[in-house]
Short mmCIF file of C-alpha atoms in Angstrom, two decimals:
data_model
loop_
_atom_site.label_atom_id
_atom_site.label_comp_id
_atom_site.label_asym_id
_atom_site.label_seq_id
_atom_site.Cartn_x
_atom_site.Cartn_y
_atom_site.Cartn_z
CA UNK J 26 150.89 104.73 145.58
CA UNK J 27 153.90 106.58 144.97
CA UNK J 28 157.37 105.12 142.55
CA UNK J 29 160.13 106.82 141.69
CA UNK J 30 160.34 108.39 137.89
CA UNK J 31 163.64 106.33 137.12
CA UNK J 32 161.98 103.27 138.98
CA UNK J 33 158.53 103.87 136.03
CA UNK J 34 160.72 104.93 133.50
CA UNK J 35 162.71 101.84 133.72
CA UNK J 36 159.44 99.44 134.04
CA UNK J 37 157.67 100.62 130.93
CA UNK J 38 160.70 100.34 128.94
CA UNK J 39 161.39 97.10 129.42
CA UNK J 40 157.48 96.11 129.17
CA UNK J 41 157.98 97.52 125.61
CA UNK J 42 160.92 96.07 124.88
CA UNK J 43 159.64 92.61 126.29
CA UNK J 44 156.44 93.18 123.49
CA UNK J 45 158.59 93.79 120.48
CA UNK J 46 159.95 97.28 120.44
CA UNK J 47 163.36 98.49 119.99
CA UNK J 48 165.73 100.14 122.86
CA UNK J 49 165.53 103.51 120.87
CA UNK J 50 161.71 103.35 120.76
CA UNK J 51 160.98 101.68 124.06
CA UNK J 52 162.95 104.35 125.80
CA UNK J 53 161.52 107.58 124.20
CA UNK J 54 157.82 105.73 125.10
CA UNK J 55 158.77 105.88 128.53
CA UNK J 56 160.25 108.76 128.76
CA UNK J 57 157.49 110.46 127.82
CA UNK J 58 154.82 109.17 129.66
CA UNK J 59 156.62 109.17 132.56
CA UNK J 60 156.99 113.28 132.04
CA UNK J 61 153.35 113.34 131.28
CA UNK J 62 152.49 111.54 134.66
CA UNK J 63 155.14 114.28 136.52
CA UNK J 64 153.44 117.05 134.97
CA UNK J 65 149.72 115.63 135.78
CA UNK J 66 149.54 115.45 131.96
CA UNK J 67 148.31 111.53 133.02
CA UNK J 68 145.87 111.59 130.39
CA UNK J 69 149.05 110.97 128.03
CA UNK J 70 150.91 108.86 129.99
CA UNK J 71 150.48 105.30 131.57
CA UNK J 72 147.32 104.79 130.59
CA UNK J 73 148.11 104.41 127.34
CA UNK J 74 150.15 101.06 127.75
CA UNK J 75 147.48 98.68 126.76
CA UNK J 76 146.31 100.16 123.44
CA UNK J 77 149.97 100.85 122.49
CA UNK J 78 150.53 97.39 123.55
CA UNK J 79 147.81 95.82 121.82
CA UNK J 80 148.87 97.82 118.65
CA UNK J 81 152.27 96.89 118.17
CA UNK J 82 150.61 92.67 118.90
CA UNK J 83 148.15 93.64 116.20
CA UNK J 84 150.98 94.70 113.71
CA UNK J 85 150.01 98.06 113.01
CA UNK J 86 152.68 99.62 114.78
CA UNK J 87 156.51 99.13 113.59
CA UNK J 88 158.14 99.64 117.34
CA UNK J 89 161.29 98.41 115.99
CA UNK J 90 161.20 100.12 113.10
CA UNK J 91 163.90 102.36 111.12
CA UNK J 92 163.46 106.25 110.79
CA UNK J 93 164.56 108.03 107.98
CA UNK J 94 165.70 111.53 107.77
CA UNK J 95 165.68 113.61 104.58
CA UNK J 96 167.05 117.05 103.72
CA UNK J 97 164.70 119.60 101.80
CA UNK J 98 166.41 122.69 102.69
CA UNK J 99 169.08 124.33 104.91
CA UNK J 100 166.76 124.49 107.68
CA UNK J 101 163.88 122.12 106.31
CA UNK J 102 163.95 118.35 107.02
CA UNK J 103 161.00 115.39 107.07
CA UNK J 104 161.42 112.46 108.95
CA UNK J 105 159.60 108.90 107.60
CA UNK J 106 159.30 107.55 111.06
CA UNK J 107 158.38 104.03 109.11
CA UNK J 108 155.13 103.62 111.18
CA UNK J 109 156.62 103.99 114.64
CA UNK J 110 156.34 105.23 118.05
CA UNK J 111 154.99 108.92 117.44
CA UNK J 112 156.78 109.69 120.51
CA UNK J 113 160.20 108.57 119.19
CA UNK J 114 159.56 110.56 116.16
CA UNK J 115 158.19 113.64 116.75
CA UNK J 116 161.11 113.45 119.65
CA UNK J 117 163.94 112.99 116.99
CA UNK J 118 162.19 115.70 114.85
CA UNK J 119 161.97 118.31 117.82
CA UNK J 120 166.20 117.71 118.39
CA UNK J 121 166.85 117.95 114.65
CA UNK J 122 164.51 120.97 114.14
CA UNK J 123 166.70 122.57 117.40
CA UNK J 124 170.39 121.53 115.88
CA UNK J 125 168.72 123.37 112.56
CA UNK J 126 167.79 126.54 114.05
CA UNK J 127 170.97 126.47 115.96
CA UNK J 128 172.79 126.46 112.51
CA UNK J 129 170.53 128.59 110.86
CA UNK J 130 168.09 130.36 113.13
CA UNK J 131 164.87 128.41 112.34
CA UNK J 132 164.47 124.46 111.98
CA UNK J 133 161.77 122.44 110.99
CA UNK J 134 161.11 119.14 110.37
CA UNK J 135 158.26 117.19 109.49
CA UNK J 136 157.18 113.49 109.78
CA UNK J 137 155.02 111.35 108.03
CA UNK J 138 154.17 107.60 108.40
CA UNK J 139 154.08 108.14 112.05
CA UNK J 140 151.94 107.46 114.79
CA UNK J 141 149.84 109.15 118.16
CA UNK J 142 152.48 111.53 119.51
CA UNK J 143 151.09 111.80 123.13
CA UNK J 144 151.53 115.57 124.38
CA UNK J 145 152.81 118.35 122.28
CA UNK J 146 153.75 120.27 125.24
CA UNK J 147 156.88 117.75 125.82
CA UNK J 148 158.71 118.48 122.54
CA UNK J 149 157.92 122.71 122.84
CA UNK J 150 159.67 122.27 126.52
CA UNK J 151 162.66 120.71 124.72
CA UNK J 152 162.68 123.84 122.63
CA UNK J 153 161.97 126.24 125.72
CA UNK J 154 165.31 124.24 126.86
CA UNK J 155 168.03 125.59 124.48
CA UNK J 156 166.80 129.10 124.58
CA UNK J 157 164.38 128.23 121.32
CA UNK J 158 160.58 129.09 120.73
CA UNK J 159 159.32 125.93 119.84
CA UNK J 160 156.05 124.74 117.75
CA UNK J 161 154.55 121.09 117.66
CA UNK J 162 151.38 120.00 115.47
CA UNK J 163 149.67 116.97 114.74
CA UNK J 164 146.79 115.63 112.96
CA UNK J 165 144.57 113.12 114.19
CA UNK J 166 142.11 110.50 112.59
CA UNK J 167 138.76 112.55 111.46
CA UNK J 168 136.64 113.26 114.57
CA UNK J 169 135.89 117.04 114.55
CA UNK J 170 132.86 118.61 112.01
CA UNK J 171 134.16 121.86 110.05
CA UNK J 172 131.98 124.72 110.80
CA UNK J 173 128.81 124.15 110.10
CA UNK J 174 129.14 120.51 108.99
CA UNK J 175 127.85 117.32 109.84
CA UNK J 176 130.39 114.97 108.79
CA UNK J 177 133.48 114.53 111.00
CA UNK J 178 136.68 115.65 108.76
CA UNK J 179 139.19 116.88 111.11
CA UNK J 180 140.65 115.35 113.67
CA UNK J 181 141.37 116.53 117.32
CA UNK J 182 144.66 118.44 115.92
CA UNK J 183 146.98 119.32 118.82
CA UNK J 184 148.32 122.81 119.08
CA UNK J 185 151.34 123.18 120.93
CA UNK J 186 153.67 126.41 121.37
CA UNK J 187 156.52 127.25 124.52
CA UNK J 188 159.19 129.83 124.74
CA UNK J 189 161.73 130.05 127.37
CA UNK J 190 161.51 131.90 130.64
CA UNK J 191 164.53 133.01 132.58
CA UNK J 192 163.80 131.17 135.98
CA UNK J 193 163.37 127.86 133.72
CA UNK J 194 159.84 127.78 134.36
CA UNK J 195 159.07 127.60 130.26
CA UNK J 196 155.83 128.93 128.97
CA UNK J 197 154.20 125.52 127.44
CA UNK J 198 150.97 125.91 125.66
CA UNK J 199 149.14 122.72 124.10
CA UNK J 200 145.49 122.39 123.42
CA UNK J 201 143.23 120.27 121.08
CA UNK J 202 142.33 122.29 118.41
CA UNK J 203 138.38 120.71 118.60
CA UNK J 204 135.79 121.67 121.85
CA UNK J 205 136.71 119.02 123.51
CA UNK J 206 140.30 116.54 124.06
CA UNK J 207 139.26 112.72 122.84
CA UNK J 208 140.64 112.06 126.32
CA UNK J 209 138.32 113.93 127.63
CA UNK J 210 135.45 112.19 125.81
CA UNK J 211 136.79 108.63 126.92
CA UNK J 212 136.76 109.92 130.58
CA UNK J 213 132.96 110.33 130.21
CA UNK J 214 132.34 107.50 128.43
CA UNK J 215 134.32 105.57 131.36
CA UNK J 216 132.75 107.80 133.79
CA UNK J 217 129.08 107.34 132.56
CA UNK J 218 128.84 111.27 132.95
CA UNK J 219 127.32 113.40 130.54
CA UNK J 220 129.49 115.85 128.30
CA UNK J 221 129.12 119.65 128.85
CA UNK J 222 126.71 120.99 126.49
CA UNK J 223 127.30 122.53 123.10
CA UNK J 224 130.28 120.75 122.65
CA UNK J 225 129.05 117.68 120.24
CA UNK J 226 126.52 116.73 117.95
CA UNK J 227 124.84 113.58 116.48
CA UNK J 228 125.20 113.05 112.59
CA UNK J 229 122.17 114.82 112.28
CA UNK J 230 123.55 117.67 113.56
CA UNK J 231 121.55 117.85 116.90
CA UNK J 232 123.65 118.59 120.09
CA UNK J 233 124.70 115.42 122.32
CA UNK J 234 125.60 115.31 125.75
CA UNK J 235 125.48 111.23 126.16
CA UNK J 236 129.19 110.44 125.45
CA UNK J 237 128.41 107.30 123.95
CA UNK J 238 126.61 108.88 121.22
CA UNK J 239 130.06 110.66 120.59
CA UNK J 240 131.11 107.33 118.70
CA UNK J 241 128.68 107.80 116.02
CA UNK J 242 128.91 111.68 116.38
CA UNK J 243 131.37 114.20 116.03
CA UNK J 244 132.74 116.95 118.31
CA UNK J 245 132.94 120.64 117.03
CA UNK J 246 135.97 123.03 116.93
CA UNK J 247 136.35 125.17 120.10
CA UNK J 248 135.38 128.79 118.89
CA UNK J 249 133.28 127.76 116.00
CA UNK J 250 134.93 129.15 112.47
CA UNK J 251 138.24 130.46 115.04
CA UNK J 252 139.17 127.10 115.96
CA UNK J 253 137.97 125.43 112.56
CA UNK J 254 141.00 127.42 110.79
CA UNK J 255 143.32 126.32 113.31
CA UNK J 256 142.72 122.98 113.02
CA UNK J 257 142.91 123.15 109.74
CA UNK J 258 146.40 124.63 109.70
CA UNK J 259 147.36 122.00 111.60
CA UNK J 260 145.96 119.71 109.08
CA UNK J 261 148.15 121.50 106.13
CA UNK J 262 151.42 121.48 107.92
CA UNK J 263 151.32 118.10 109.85
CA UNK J 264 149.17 116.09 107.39
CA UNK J 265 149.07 117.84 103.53
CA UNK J 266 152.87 119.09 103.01
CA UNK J 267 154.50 115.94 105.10
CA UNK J 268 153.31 113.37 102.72
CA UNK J 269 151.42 112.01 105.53
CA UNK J 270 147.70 110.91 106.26
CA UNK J 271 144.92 113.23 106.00
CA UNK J 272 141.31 112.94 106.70
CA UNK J 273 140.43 109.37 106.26
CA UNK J 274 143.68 108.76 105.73
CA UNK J 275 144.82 108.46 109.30
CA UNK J 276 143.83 105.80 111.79
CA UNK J 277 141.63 105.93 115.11
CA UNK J 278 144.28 104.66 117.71
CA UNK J 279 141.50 102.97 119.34
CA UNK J 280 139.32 101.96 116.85
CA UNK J 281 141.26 100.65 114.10
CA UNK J 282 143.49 97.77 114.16
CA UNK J 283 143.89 96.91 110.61
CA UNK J 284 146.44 99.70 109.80
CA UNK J 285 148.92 101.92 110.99
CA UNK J 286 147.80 105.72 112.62
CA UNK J 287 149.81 107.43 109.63
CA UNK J 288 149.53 110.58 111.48
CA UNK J 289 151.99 113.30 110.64
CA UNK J 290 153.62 115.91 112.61
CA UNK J 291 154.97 119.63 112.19
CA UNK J 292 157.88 120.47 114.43
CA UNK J 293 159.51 124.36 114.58
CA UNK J 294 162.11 125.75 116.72
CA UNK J 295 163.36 129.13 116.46
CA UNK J 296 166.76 130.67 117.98
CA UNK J 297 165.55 133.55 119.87
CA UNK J 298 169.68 134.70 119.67
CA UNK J 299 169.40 135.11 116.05
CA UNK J 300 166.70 138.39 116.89
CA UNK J 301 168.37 139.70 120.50
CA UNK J 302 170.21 138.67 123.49
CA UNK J 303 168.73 136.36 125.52
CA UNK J 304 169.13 138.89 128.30
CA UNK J 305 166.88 141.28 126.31
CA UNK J 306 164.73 138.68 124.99
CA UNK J 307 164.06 137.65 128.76
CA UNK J 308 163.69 141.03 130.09
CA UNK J 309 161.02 141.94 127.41
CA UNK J 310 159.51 138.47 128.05
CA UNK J 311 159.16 139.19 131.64
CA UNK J 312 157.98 142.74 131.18
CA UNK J 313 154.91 141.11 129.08
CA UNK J 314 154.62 138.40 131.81
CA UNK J 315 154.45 141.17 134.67
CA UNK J 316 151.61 142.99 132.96
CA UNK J 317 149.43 140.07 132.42
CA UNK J 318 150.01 139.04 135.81
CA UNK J 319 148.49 142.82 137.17
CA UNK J 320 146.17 142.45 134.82
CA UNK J 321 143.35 141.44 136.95
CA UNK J 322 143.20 139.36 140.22
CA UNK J 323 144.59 135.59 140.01
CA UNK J 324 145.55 135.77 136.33
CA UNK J 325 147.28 132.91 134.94
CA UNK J 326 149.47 132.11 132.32
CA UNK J 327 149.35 128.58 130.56
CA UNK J 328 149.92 125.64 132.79
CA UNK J 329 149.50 127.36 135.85
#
């Protein structure tokens, strides 16, 4: 079945608005998810109605809610988004970090008392937009092992970078920062298929392929140590210096319905104009972009 995007966008906003959530709020919802479903990013978009839905009816998530700017520095800024929509707030910290770097070359903002902020690649692409390299982090409730542990500390900690291409077709880059994407887990688990191997373990260590022993288990960083210190920078800049949840602190979308996600987010966008022209900046872009494309046969760049 095919709708049109204004037809979706339209429908989900009023669903949310009809279960308690502001205009502001209801609209950036669906505006996201319905750019998720365009860019077969579906794991972040409809589908996530009914637990979104069944937060804001528990009371654990302020959809009507105020957020609250606050200035740190020139180009520095944190955002309480008052236990809201993640996607509202990490899409009013994306726009504030750009009108900071616009005024001063580099903006960033970051927000605490917020919630699941769906796909980093959304808010990088508004970046990529204005001519801006663009940077978007979150943390996530504890479900990845540090290297070498056994106890799930870190969460699945989305990394997401883009920078702007000439033709408009924006390098976006966004992965989990763990082996595998939660999403991906739930799919098995809904799927009854087994998870690829080396990717989880039990809590006693011992790998897992039975996604429903990923509830009592815990997924490892891709790369082993490599993608351990990434997550943990994540952790630092969207959890530790925003005031917001960390570890523990920070609640399983799913899973917990006593208490708001608390998650925190790390936006960055930087004016490419403040280093060159955009004509150079695109020409040495493209000259980077040819040479990994000769590289080798069918080589592809991020979201390809």
């Amino acid at each position: 079945m095919r709708i049109a995007a204004a037809v979706l966008e339209e429908f989900i906003r009023d669903l949310f608005i009809n279960v308690g959530a502001g205009p502001r709020q209801a609209e950036a919802v669906a505006r996201h998810m319905v750019w998720c479903e365009m860019v077969e990013r579906a794991n972040f978009g409809i589908e996530r109605i009914p637990v979104l839905v069944k937060r804001i009816k528990a009371g654990v998530l302020a959809a009507d809610g105020d957020m609250i700017f606050e200035k740190i520095a020139p180009s520095i800024e944190r955002l309480d988004a008052g236990g809201g929509f993640g996607f509202d707030a990490a899409e009013r910290a994306m726009e504030r970090a750009i009108d900071l770097a616009a005024s001063n070359g580099v903006g960033i903002v970051g927000v605490r008392n917020s919630n699941f902020f769906g796909a980093g690649e959304f808010y990088v692409n508004m970046a990529a937009q204005r001519g801006m390299i663009g940077l978007a982090l979150s943390n996530s409730f504890p479900k990845v092992v540090a290297h070498g542990g056994l106890k799930p500390v870190l969460g699945t900690n989305p990394f997401a970078f883009g920078a702007p291409r000439r033709n408009g077709d924006h390098l976006l880059f966004d992965m989990a920062t763990s082996a595998l994407a939660g999403s991906t887990v739930r799919e098995h688990v809904e799927r009854k298929t087994p998870l690829p191997e080396g990717l989880a373990i039990d809590e006693y260590g011992k790998p897992i392929t039975d996604p429903a022993q990923a509830a009592t288990g815990a997924l490892l960083p891709f790369g082993g140590p490599k993608g351990f210190g990434l997550s943990l920078l994540v952790e630092i800049l969207s959890g530790v210096i925003t005031g917001a949840g960390v570890g523990d602190g920070v609640a399983s979308l799913y899973n917990d319905f006593a208490r708001s996600g608390n998650n925190g987010h790390f936006m960055l966008a930087l004016d490419v104009k403040r280093w060159m022209s955009l004509d150079e900046y695109h020409a040495r872009f493209e000259g980077l972009v040819s040479a990994i494309k000769t590289s080798g046969e069918d080589v592809l760049l991020p979201g390809e």
